[in-house]
PDB file of C-alpha atoms in Angstrom:
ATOM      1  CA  UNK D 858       0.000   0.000   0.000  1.00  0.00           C
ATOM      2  CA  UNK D 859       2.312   2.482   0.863  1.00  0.00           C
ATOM      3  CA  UNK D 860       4.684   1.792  -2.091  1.00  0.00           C
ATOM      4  CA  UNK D 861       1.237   2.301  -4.281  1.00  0.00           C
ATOM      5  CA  UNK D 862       1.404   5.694  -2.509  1.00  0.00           C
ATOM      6  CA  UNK D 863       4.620   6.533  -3.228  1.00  0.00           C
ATOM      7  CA  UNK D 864       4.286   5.581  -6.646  1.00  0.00           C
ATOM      8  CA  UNK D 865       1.232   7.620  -7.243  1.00  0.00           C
ATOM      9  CA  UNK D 866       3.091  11.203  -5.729  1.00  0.00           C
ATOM     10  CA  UNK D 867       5.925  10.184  -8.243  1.00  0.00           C
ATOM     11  CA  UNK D 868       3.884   9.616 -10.941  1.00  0.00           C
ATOM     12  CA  UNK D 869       1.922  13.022 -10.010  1.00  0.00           C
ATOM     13  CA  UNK D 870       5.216  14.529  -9.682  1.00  0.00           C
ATOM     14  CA  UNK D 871       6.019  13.817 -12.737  1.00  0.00           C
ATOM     15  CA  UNK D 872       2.819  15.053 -14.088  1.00  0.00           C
ATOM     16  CA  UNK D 873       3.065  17.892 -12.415  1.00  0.00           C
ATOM     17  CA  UNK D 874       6.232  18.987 -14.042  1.00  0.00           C
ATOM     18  CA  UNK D 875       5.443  18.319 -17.726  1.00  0.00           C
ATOM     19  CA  UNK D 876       2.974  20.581 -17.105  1.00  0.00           C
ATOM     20  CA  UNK D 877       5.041  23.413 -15.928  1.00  0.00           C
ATOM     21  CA  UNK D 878       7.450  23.164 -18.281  1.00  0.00           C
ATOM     22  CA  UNK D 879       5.092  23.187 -20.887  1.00  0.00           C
ATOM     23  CA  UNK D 880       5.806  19.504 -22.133  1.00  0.00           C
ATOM     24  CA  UNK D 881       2.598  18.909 -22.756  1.00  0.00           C
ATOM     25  CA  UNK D 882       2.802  21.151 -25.097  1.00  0.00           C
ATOM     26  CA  UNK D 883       3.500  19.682 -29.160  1.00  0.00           C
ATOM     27  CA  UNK D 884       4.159  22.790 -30.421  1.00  0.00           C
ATOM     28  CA  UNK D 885       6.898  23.081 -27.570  1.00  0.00           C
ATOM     29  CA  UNK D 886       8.584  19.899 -28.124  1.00  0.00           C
ATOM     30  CA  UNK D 887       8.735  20.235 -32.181  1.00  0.00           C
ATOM     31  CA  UNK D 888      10.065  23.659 -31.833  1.00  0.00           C
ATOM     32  CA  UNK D 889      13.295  21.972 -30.098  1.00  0.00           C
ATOM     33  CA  UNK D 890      13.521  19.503 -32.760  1.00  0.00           C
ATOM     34  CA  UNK D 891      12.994  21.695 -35.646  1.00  0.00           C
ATOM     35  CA  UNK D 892      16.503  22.986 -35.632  1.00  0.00           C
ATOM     36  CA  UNK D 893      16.073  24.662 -39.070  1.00  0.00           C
ATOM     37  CA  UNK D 894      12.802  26.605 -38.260  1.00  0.00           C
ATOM     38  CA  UNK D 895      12.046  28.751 -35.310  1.00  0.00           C
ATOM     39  CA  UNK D 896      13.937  27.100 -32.872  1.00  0.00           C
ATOM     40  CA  UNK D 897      12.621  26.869 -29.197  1.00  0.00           C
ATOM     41  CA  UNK D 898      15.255  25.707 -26.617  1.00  0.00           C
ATOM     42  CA  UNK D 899      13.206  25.152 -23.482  1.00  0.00           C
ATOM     43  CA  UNK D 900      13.102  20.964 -23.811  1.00  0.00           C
ATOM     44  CA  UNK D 901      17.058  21.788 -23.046  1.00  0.00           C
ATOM     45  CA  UNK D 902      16.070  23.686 -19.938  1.00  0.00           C
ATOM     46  CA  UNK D 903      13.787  20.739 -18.826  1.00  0.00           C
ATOM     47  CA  UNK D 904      16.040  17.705 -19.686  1.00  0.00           C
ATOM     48  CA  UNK D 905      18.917  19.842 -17.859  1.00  0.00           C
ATOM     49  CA  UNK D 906      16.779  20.506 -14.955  1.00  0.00           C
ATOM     50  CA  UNK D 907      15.607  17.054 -14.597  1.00  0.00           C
ATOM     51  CA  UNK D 908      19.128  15.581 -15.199  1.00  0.00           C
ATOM     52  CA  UNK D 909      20.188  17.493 -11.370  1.00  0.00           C
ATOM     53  CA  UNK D 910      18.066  16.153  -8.700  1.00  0.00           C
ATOM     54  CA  UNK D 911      18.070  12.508 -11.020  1.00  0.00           C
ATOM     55  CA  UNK D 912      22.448  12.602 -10.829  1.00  0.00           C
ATOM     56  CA  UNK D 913      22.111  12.936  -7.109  1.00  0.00           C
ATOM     57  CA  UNK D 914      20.025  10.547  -6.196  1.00  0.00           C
ATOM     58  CA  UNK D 915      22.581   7.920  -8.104  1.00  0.00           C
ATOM     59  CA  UNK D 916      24.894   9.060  -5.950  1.00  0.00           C
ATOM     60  CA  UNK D 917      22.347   8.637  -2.825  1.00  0.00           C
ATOM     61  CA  UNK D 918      21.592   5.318  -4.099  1.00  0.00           C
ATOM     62  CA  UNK D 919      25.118   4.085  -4.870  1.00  0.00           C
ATOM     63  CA  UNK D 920      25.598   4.641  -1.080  1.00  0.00           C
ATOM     64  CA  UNK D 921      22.919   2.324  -0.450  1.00  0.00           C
ATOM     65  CA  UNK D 922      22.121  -1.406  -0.094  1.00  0.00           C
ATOM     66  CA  UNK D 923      17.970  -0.833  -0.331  1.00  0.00           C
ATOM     67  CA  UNK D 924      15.496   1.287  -1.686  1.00  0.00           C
ATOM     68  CA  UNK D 925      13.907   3.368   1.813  1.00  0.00           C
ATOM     69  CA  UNK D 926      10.912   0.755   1.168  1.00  0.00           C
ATOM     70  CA  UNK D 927      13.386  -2.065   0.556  1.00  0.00           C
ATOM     71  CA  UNK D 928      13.093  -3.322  -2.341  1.00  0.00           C
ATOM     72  CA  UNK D 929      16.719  -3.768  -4.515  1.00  0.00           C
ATOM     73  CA  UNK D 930      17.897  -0.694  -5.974  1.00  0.00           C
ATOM     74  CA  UNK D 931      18.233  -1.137 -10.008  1.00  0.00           C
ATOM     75  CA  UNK D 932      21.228  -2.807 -10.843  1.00  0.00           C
ATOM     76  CA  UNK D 933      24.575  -1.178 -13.163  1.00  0.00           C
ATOM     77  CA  UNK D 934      23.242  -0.193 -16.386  1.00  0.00           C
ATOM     78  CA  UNK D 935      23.774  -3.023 -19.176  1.00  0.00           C
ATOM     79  CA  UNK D 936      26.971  -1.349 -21.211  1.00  0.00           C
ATOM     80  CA  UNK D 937      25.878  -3.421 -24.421  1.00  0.00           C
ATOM     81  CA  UNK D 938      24.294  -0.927 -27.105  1.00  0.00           C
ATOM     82  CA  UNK D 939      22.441  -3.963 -29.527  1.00  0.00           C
ATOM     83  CA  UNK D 940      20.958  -3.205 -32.837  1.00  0.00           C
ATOM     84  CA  UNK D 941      17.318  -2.906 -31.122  1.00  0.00           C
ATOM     85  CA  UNK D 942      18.533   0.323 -28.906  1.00  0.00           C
ATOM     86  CA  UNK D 943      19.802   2.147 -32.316  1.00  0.00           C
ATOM     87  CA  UNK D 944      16.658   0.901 -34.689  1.00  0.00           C
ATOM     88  CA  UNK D 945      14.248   1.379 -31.560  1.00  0.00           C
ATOM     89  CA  UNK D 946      15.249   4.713 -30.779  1.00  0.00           C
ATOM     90  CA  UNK D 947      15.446   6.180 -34.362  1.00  0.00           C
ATOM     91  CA  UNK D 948      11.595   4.815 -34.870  1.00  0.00           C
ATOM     92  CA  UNK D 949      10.888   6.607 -31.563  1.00  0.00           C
ATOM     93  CA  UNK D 950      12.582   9.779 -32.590  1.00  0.00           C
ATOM     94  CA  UNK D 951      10.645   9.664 -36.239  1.00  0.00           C
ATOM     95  CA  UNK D 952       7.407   9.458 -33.994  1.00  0.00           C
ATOM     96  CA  UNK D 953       8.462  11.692 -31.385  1.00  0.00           C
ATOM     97  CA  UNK D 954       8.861  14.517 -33.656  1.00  0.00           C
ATOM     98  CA  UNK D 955       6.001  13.439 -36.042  1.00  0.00           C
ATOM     99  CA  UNK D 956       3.854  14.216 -33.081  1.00  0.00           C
ATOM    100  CA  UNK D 957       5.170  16.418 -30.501  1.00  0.00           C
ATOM    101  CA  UNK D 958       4.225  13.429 -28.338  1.00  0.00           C
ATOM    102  CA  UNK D 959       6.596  11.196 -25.826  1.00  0.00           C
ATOM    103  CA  UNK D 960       5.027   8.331 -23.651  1.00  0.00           C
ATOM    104  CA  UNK D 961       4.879  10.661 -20.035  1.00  0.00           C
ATOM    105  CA  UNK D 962       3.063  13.591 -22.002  1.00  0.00           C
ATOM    106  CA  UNK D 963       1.017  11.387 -23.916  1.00  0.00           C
ATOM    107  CA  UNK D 964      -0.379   9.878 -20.638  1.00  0.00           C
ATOM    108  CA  UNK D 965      -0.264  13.300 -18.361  1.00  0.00           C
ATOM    109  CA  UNK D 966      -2.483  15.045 -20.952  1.00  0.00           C
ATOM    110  CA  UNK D 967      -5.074  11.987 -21.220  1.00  0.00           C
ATOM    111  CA  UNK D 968      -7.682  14.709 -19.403  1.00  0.00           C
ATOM    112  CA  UNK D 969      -7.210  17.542 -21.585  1.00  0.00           C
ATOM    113  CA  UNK D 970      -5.529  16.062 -25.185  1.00  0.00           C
ATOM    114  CA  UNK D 971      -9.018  15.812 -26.913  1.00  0.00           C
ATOM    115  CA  UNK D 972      -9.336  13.132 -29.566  1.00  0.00           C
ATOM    116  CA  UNK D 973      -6.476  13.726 -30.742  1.00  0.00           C
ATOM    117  CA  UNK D 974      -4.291  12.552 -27.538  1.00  0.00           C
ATOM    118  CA  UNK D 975      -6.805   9.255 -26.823  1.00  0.00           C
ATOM    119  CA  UNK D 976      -5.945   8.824 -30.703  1.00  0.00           C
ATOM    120  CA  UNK D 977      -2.511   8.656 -29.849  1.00  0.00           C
ATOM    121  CA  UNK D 978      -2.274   6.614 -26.905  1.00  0.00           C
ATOM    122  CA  UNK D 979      -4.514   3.996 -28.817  1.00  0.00           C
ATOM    123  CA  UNK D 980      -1.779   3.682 -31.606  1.00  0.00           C
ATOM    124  CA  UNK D 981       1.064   3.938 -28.579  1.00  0.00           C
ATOM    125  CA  UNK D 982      -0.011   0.940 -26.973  1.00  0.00           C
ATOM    126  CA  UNK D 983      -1.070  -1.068 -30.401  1.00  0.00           C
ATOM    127  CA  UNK D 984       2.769   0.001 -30.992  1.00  0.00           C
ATOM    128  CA  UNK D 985       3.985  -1.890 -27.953  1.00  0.00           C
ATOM    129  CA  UNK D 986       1.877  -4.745 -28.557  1.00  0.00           C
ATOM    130  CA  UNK D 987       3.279  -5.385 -31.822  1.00  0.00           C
ATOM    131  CA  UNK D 988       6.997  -4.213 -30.828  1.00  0.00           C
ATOM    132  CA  UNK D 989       7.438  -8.231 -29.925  1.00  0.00           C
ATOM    133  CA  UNK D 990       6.504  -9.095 -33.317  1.00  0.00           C
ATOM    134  CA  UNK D 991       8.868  -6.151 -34.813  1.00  0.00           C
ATOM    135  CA  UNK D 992      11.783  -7.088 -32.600  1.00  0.00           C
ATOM    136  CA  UNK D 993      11.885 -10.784 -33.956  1.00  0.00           C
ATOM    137  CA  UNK D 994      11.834  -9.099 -37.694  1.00  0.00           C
ATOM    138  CA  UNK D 995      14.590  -6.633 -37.119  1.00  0.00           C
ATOM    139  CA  UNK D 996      17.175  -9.761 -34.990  1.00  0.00           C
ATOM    140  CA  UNK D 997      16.854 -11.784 -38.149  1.00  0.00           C
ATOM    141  CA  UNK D 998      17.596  -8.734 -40.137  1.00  0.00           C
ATOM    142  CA  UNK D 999      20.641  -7.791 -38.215  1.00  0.00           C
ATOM    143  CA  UNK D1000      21.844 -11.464 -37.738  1.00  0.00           C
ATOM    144  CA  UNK D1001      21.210 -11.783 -41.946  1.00  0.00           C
TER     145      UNK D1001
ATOM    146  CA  UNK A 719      19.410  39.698 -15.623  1.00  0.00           C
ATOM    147  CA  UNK A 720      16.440  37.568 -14.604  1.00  0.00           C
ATOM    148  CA  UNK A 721      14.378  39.705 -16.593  1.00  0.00           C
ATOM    149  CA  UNK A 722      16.078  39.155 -19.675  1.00  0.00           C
ATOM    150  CA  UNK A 723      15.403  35.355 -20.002  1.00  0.00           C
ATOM    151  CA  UNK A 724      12.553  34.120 -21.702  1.00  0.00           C
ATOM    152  CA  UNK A 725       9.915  33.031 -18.631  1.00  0.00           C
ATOM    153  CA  UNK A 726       9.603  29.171 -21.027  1.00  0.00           C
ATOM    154  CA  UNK A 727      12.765  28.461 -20.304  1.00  0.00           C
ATOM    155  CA  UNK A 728      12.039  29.927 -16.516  1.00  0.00           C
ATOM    156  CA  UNK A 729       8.952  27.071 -16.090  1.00  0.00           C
ATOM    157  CA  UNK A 730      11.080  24.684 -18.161  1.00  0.00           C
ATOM    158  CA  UNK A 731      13.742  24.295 -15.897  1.00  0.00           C
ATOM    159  CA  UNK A 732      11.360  24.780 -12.823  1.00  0.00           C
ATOM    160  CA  UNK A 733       9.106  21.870 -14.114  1.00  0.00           C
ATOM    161  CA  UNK A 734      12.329  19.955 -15.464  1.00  0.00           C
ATOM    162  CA  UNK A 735      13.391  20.130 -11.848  1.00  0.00           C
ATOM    163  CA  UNK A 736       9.926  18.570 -10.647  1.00  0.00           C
ATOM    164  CA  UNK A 737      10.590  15.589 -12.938  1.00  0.00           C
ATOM    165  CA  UNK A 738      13.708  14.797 -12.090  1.00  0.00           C
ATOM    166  CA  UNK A 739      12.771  15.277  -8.449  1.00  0.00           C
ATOM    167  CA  UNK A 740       9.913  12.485  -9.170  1.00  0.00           C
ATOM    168  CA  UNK A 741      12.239  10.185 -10.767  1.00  0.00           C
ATOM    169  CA  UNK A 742      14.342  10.704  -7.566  1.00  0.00           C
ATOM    170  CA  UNK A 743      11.505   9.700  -5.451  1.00  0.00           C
ATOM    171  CA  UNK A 744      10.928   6.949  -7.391  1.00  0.00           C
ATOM    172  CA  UNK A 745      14.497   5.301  -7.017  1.00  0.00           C
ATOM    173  CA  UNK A 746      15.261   5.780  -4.234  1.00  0.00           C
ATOM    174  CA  UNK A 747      11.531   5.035  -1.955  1.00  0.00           C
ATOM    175  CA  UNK A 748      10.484   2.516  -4.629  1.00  0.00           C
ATOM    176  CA  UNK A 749      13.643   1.561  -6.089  1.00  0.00           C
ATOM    177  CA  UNK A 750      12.296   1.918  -9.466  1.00  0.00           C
ATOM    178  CA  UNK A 751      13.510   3.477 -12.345  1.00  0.00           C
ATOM    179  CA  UNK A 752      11.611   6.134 -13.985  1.00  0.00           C
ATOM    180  CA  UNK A 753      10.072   5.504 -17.400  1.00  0.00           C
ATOM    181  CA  UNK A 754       6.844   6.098 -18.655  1.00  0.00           C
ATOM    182  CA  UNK A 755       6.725   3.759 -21.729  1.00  0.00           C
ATOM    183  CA  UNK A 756       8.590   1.033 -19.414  1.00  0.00           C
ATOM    184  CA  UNK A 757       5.617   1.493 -16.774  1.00  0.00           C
ATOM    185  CA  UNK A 758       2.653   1.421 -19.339  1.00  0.00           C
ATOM    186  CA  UNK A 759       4.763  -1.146 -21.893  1.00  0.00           C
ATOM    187  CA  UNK A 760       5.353  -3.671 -18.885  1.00  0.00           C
ATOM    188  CA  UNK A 761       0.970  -3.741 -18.649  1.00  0.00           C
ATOM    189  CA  UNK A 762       0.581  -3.361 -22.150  1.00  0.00           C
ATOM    190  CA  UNK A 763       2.773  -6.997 -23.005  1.00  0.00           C
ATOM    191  CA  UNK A 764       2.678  -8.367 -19.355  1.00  0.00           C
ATOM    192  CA  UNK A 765       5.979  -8.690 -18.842  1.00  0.00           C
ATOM    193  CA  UNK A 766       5.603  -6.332 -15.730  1.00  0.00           C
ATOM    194  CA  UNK A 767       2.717  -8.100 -14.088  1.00  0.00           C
ATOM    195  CA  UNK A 768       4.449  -9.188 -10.983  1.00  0.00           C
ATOM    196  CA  UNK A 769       4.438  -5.172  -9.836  1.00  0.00           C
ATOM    197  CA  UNK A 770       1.024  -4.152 -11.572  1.00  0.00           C
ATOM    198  CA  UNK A 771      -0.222  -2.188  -8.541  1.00  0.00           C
ATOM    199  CA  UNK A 772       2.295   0.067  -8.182  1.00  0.00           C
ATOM    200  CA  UNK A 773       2.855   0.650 -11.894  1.00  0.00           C
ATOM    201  CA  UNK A 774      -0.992   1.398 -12.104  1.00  0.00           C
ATOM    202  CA  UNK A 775      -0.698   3.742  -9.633  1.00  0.00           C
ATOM    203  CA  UNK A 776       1.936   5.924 -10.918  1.00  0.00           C
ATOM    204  CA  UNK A 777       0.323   6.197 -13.904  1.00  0.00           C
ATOM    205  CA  UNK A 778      -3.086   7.255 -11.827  1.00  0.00           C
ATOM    206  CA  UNK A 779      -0.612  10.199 -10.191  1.00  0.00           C
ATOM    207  CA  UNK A 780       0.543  10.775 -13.750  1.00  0.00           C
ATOM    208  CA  UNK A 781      -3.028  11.376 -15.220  1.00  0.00           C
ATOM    209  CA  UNK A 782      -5.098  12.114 -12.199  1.00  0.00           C
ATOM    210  CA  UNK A 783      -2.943  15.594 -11.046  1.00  0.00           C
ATOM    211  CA  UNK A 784      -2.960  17.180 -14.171  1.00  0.00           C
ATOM    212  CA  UNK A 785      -6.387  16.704 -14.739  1.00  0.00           C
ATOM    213  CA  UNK A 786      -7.017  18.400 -11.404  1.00  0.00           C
ATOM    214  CA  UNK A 787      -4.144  21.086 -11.590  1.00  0.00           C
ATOM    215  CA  UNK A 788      -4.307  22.243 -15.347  1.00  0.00           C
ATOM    216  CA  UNK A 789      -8.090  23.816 -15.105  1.00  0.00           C
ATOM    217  CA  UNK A 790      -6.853  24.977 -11.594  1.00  0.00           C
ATOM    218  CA  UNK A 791      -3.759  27.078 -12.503  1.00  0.00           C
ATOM    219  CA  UNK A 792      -4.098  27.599 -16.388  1.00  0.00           C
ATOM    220  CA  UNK A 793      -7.730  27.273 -16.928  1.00  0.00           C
ATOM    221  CA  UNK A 794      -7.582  25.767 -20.331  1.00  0.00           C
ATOM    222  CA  UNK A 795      -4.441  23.899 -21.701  1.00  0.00           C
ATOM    223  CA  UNK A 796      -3.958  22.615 -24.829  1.00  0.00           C
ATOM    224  CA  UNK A 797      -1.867  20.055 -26.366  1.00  0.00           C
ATOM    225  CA  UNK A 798      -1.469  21.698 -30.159  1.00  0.00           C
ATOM    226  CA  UNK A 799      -1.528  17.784 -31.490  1.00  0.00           C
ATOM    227  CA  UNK A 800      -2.134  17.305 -35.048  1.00  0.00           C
ATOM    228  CA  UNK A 801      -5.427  17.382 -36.352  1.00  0.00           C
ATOM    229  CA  UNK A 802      -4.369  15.022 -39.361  1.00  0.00           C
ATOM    230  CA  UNK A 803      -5.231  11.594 -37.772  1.00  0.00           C
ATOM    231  CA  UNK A 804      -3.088   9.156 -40.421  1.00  0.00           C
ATOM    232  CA  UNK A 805      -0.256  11.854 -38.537  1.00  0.00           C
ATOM    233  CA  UNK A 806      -1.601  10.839 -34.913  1.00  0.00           C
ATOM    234  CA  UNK A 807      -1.622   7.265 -35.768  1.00  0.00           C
ATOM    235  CA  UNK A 808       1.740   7.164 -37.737  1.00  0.00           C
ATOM    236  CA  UNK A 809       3.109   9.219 -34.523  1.00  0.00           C
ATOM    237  CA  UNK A 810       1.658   6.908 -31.675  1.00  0.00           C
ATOM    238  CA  UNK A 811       2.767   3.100 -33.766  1.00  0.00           C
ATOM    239  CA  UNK A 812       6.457   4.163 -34.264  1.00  0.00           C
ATOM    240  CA  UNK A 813       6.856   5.872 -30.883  1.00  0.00           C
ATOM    241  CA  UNK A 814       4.758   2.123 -29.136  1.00  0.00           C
ATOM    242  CA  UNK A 815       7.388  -0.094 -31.150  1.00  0.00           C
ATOM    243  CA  UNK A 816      10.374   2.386 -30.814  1.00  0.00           C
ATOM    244  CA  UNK A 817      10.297   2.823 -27.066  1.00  0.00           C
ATOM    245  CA  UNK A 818       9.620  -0.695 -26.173  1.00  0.00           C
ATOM    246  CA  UNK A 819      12.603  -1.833 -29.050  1.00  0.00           C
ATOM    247  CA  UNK A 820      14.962   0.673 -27.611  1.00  0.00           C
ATOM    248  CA  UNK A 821      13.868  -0.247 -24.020  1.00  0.00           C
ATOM    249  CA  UNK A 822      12.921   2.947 -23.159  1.00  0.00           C
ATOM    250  CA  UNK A 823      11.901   6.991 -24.107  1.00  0.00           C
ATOM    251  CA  UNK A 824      13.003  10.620 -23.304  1.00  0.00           C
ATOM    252  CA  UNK A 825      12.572   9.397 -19.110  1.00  0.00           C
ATOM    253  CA  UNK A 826      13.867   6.462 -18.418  1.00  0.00           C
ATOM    254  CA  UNK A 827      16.591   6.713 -21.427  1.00  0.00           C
ATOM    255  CA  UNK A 828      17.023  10.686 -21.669  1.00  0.00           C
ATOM    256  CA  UNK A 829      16.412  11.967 -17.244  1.00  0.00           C
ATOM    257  CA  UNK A 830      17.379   8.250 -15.680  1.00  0.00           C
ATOM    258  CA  UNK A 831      20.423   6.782 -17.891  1.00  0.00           C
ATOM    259  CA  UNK A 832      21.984  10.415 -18.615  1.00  0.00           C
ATOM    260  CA  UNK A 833      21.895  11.108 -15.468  1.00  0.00           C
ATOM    261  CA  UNK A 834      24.068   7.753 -13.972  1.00  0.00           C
ATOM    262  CA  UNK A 835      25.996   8.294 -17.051  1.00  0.00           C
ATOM    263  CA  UNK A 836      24.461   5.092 -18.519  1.00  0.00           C
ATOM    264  CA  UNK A 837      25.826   4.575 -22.258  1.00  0.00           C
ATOM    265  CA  UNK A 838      22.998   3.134 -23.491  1.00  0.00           C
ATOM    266  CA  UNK A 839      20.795   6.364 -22.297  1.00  0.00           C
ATOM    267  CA  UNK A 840      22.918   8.492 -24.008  1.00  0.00           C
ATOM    268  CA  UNK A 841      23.319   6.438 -27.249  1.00  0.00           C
ATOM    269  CA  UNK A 842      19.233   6.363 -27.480  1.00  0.00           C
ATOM    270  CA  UNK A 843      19.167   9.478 -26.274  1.00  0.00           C
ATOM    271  CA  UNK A 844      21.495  10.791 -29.392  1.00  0.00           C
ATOM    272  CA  UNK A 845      19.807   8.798 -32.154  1.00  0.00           C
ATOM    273  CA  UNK A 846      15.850   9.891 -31.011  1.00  0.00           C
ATOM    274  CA  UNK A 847      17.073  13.582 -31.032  1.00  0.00           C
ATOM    275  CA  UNK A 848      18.846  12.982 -34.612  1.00  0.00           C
ATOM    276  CA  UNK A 849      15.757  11.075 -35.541  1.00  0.00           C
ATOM    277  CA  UNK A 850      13.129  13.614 -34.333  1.00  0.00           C
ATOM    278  CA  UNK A 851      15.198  16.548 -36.081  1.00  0.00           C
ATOM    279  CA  UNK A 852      15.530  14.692 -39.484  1.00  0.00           C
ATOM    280  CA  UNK A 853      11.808  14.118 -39.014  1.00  0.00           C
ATOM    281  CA  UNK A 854      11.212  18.130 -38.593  1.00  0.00           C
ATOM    282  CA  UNK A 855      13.383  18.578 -41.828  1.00  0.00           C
ATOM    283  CA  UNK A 856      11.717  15.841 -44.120  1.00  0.00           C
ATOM    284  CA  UNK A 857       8.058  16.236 -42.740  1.00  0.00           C
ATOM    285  CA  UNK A 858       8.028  20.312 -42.080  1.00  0.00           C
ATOM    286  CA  UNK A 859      10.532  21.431 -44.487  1.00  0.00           C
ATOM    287  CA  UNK A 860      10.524  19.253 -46.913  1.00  0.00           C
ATOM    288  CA  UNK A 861       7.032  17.833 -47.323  1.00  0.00           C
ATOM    289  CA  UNK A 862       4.900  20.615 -45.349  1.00  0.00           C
ATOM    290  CA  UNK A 863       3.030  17.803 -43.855  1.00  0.00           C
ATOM    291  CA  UNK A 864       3.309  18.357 -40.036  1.00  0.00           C
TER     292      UNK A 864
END
């Protein structure tokens, strides 16, 4: 129970802060990717901002056996890059700026993103369910 | 001085701070690592079953305090999305298959890995930027679709 707590002030948290840096905003995000147009460079501010407290708590962490509720803290990150990584991330990217539309946003804006943003999420989670399916496609590409 | 900087980038690193203050939380009360399409991608294929509840629940905080807060403080906010669905769909698939390929989006790859200096967060993190500006050029520039 009280880790469902936790994890619903995180998740609000995080909420919370796409909103106020204007995340939820398309207009916002494809502004920092369109280098060649008007270019907007808050999503630097917010990634930067975000990157400060997140760097600390590593540190807090690496000083620590347990998570406060006790559950194991996540282990090393995996230092192997893999074909999926690159291919996944470029298809993200495509979408990302297609849209103006990342997974946190997406789902922080579900009250006030119109049809547009239930649109979205529909064809974001028909996406993961066929990633499997994709994944299998691009090893035997890769391994070809 | 103050005065002279653009208030967007004021809120952005005000709210940037609240995120990575929430992925803080996160690790080091839950243990967890911060990623939204890792949280909903984990229900969507079942591979994160085993800690349901709590993923549920951060995406209830995720949903459930904007939708009180944004007609609170800003009245009416808007998302700008697309109004050309084929764009929507197009948008929502490849970002679905990308994040759960790549293992991850602009929160768990971009705010978690950067920040423990993870190589594969910054690798991902490289090639969705590169991807999402080439996009911009083709789609905007190029195109005049988006």
């Amino acid at each position: 129970m009280v880790r469902n707590l936790f994890a619903f002030l995180a998740g609000g948290l995080f909420g919370a802060g796409l909103l106020v840096s204007g995340m939820v905003d398309t207009t916002k995000v494809q502004g920092w990717l369109d280098v060649f147009g008007n270019w907007d460079p808050t999503l630097a501010f917010v990634l930067g901002g975000a990157i400060l407290p997140m760097a600390i708590a590593w540190q807090v962490a690496a000083r620590r056996r347990t998570a406060v509720l006790g559950s194991a803290l996540p282990e090393k990150p995996d230092p192997r890059l893999g074909h999926n990584l690159v291919v996944g991330s470029l298809l993200f990217g495509m979408g990302w700026g297609l849209a103006g539309l990342c997974p946190g946003p997406a789902m922080a804006s579900l009250s006030f993103g119109g049809w547009g943003g239930l649109l979205f999420l529909a064809a974001m989670i028909a996406g993961m369910i066929a990633a499997p399916a994709v994944r299998v496609r691009v090893d035997r590409l890769a391994s070809a | 001085m103050i005065g002279t900087i653009p208030q967007d980038w004021i809120w952005g690193l005000v709210g940037g701070l609240m995120i990575g203050s929430a992925a803080a939380l996160y690790l080091l009360v839950n243990g967890r690592i911060m990623g939204a399409s890792g949280i909903l991608g984990g229900l969507v294929d079942r591979s994160g079953w085993a800690t349901a509840a709590e993923r549920i629940a951060f995406i209830a905080g995720l949903v459930a305090v904007p939708a009180v807060m944004a007609p609170l403080v800003w009245g009416h906010v808007s998302t700008n999305i697309s109004q050309n669905p084929a764009v929507i769909v197009a948008a929502g698939l490849l970002v679905g298959i990308g994040t759960r390929l790549a293992n991850g989006c602009t929160s768990g790859h971009g705010v978690c890995g950067i920040s423990r200096f993870s190589l594969r967060g910054i690798v991902a993190t490289v090639f969705y930027l590169l991807a999402g500006g080439i996009t911009m050029v083709v789609f905007r520039h190029v195109l005049g679709v988006i």
